[in-house]
Amino acid sequence: MTHNTTDYQRAAGRGAGLKRGLVFLAIICLGGCEIFCDPNSRAAEQGQTLSIATWNLQALFDGNETGLEYGEYLTQTGWTGEKYQARLTAIAQAVGSMTDKGPDILAFQELENLGVLQELAEGALSKYGYRWTFFANNPGASLGIGVLSRFPLTQARVHSVTGNGGTTPRPVLELRVQPQDKPLALFICHWKSKLGGDDVTESLRRSSARAILRRLQEIEAESPGTPVLIMGDLNENHDEFYRRSGSVVSAILPDDPRAAELASMMQE
């Protein structure tokens, strides 16, 4: 299993308390990642709690055809800008029902591009003050992953994962968020679906999990005690190992001697 990582560690936004005092608006990098910050942004007020949500939007296309859209999201099949705007409104209503002020950090799966993310931040969700946005996808992919945050993003990495001759459809995103004095490490995921069969696709989900495990070990060595949250659409049941009678090494394994023994056998 291999993975390529694109790494950004820059400052953005005057007065945002970020490293090195630089201002940057947008970056497009190998692997299709884009990160943006409003240059007038300010760090959110320090609070006692941090609320985070993740949501698979199930194919949010903006209505401007680029040739990568799914068939049902073409003008000729009835998709329109009005329908797109209606979906943005519905998303805003759902976000508003989560908490009175909306989550501090929102991770989305299956949105088309950075423009969609910014339109949410600056339009339908503007009252929540999401000044920081991040988007990433694989080159040529129809959909990607996006993050909205009220707190500064101080570092971003995009891990493109390849294993057993295949590449995961979406990268694993690693972000550092600075809600207080100590940064929080976030891994935003949309792992390979089971389309094509559980056994056939499991290896790619395991590859994504191994890439995250490697980074967890590196983070602990570099910055012991850094809090980490892994989130997103994993396309895996939490009890996958037991559902499959304990006969397959799944991407999510329980703390079970049988699982450890099976995993060790595979590594021999």
XYZ file of C-alpha atoms in Angstrom:
268
model
C 0.000 0.000 0.000
C 1.294 3.448 -0.891
C -0.046 6.920 -0.433
C 0.978 10.291 -1.777
C 0.613 13.279 0.487
C 0.248 16.913 -0.442
C 1.107 19.056 2.564
C 0.278 22.721 3.262
C 1.261 24.597 6.383
C 0.705 28.298 5.825
C -0.817 31.275 7.513
C -3.983 32.834 6.211
C -6.083 35.788 7.227
C -5.033 39.006 8.903
C -5.581 38.861 12.639
C -6.398 35.165 12.530
C -3.493 34.193 14.768
C -1.896 31.884 12.185
C 1.708 31.000 11.511
C 4.138 33.315 9.716
C 1.647 36.101 9.031
C 1.016 35.285 5.361
C -2.255 35.871 3.551
C -3.454 33.383 0.990
C -6.789 33.071 -0.734
C -6.748 29.838 -2.688
C -4.408 26.980 -3.470
C -4.891 24.306 -6.092
C -2.536 21.385 -5.624
C -1.735 17.961 -6.964
C -4.634 15.737 -6.025
C -7.220 18.470 -6.572
C -7.187 20.121 -3.172
C -8.161 23.734 -2.645
C -8.053 25.689 0.579
C -9.519 29.162 1.011
C -9.801 31.735 3.738
C -11.613 35.054 3.753
C -8.767 37.601 4.232
C -11.008 39.534 6.641
C -11.687 36.527 8.834
C -11.266 36.504 12.590
C -10.777 33.538 14.897
C -14.000 32.462 16.546
C -14.560 33.352 20.148
C -13.068 30.882 22.593
C -15.794 28.641 23.963
C -16.081 25.802 26.421
C -17.294 23.267 23.864
C -16.571 22.398 20.253
C -19.317 20.994 18.029
C -18.436 19.028 14.883
C -20.712 17.371 12.341
C -20.188 15.268 9.206
C -22.705 14.767 6.408
C -22.718 12.943 3.075
C -24.699 15.296 0.832
C -25.241 12.575 -1.790
C -24.117 14.284 -4.981
C -24.385 18.064 -4.660
C -23.759 19.423 -8.181
C -23.963 23.147 -8.888
C -25.852 23.092 -12.212
C -22.907 24.275 -14.333
C -21.944 21.399 -16.605
C -18.271 20.480 -16.857
C -18.569 16.989 -18.308
C -17.978 15.190 -15.002
C -21.562 15.269 -13.734
C -23.629 12.165 -13.086
C -26.267 11.586 -15.739
C -29.209 12.638 -13.572
C -27.559 16.008 -12.886
C -27.480 17.231 -16.482
C -29.716 19.939 -17.915
C -31.118 17.504 -20.442
C -32.238 15.181 -17.665
C -33.920 17.939 -15.659
C -31.262 19.262 -13.285
C -31.436 23.066 -12.959
C -29.897 25.931 -11.042
C -33.197 26.336 -9.221
C -33.056 22.765 -7.957
C -29.489 23.326 -6.840
C -30.502 26.433 -4.883
C -33.360 24.495 -3.318
C -30.888 21.897 -2.093
C -28.714 24.618 -0.555
C -31.762 25.933 1.284
C -32.624 22.445 2.540
C -29.043 21.933 3.738
C -29.171 25.241 5.625
C -32.407 24.219 7.327
C -30.903 20.902 8.396
C -27.720 22.557 9.702
C -29.835 25.038 11.652
C -31.636 22.154 13.344
C -28.365 20.697 14.674
C -27.582 23.519 17.109
C -28.770 27.095 17.497
C -25.482 28.458 16.146
C -24.708 25.595 13.805
C -21.738 23.240 14.368
C -18.335 24.895 14.756
C -16.947 22.589 12.067
C -18.891 20.946 9.244
C -17.414 18.170 7.102
C -19.219 17.323 3.871
C -18.861 14.410 1.495
C -20.038 14.357 -2.135
C -20.014 17.996 -3.188
C -18.767 19.054 -6.595
C -16.171 21.751 -6.032
C -14.824 24.582 -3.905
C -17.384 26.960 -5.407
C -20.250 24.937 -3.927
C -18.572 25.007 -0.530
C -18.041 28.757 -0.681
C -21.597 29.341 -1.840
C -22.804 27.493 1.244
C -20.465 29.474 3.517
C -21.267 32.866 1.992
C -24.946 32.285 1.209
C -27.183 29.671 2.776
C -24.978 29.266 5.877
C -23.568 32.795 6.066
C -25.153 33.585 9.439
C -23.026 30.898 11.081
C -19.705 32.589 10.324
C -17.819 29.831 8.508
C -14.753 31.812 7.404
C -12.485 28.879 6.675
C -13.100 26.376 3.895
C -11.246 23.382 2.517
C -12.008 21.237 -0.540
C -10.244 18.220 -2.002
C -10.852 15.528 -4.584
C -8.952 13.184 -6.868
C -8.031 14.511 -10.340
C -10.935 13.988 -12.726
C -13.340 12.974 -9.962
C -16.935 14.145 -10.108
C -17.216 14.842 -6.386
C -14.987 15.597 -3.431
C -14.891 16.428 0.264
C -15.263 19.825 1.879
C -14.934 21.383 5.321
C -16.357 24.581 6.791
C -14.891 25.930 10.015
C -15.315 28.892 12.301
C -11.801 28.263 13.592
C -8.494 28.646 11.729
C -7.160 25.807 9.620
C -3.414 25.920 10.247
C -2.350 22.876 8.238
C -3.839 20.673 5.548
C -2.682 17.400 4.014
C -4.276 15.358 1.252
C -3.435 11.654 1.257
C -4.037 9.863 -2.042
C -4.092 6.153 -1.206
C -3.252 3.241 -3.503
C -3.371 -0.432 -2.563
C -3.580 -3.806 -4.334
C -3.437 -2.207 -7.744
C -6.280 0.247 -7.136
C -6.606 3.850 -5.969
C -9.236 4.989 -3.516
C -11.911 7.132 -5.236
C -11.462 9.898 -2.673
C -8.412 11.034 -0.724
C -8.118 11.084 3.049
C -8.010 14.660 4.308
C -5.931 15.595 7.324
C -6.513 19.025 8.843
C -5.275 20.930 11.855
C -7.886 23.136 13.455
C -6.956 25.703 16.096
C -10.011 26.095 18.344
C -7.954 26.895 21.427
C -4.299 26.888 22.447
C -3.765 23.291 21.309
C -4.546 22.199 17.738
C -6.958 19.400 16.932
C -6.144 16.875 14.179
C -9.080 15.929 11.954
C -9.183 13.130 9.399
C -12.075 13.576 6.969
C -12.912 10.395 5.089
C -15.107 9.056 2.345
C -13.843 5.514 1.977
C -14.516 3.215 -0.949
C -18.122 2.053 -1.141
C -19.140 -1.602 -1.259
C -20.309 -1.257 -4.841
C -18.736 -4.212 -6.598
C -18.850 -6.498 -3.571
C -17.689 -6.496 0.044
C -14.619 -8.647 -0.499
C -13.506 -6.898 -3.684
C -13.696 -3.409 -2.165
C -12.512 -4.163 1.380
C -8.837 -3.901 0.448
C -9.199 -0.231 -0.518
C -10.961 0.594 2.746
C -8.159 -1.177 4.591
C -5.619 0.882 2.634
C -7.287 4.103 3.785
C -7.336 2.848 7.373
C -3.624 1.942 7.222
C -2.739 5.392 5.893
C -4.546 6.957 8.850
C -2.913 4.562 11.311
C 0.508 5.518 9.969
C -0.261 9.186 10.443
C -1.585 8.598 13.970
C 1.726 7.018 14.901
C 3.655 9.903 13.334
C 1.497 12.531 15.031
C 1.975 10.893 18.430
C 5.739 10.814 17.888
C 5.865 14.441 16.733
C 3.278 15.983 19.084
C 2.352 13.606 21.917
C -1.140 14.057 23.246
C -2.579 15.794 20.181
C -6.330 15.130 20.149
C -7.481 13.374 16.967
C -10.918 12.849 15.447
C -11.560 10.507 12.501
C -14.868 11.217 10.814
C -16.834 10.964 7.592
C -18.507 8.285 5.503
C -16.459 5.130 6.060
C -18.811 2.836 4.108
C -18.184 0.278 6.847
C -20.303 -0.928 9.732
C -18.809 -0.478 13.174
C -19.339 -4.219 13.750
C -18.243 -5.284 10.274
C -15.889 -7.955 11.629
C -18.689 -9.734 13.480
C -21.208 -9.307 10.677
C -18.810 -11.236 8.475
C -18.395 -14.002 11.040
C -14.897 -12.918 12.051
C -13.428 -14.382 8.882
C -12.244 -11.207 7.128
C -9.874 -8.428 8.162
C -12.102 -5.406 7.760
C -11.000 -1.778 7.742
C -12.534 -1.296 11.196
C -11.468 -4.031 13.607
C -12.619 -4.547 17.200
C -10.346 -5.026 20.192
C -10.724 -8.772 19.905
C -7.978 -11.455 20.046
C -9.527 -13.158 17.018
C -9.224 -9.988 14.965
C -5.620 -9.456 16.065
C -4.678 -13.029 15.209
C -6.277 -12.828 11.770
C -4.578 -9.507 11.028
C -1.204 -10.936 12.096
C -1.662 -13.912 9.769
C -2.247 -11.574 6.846
C 1.004 -9.725 7.555
C 3.119 -12.874 7.589
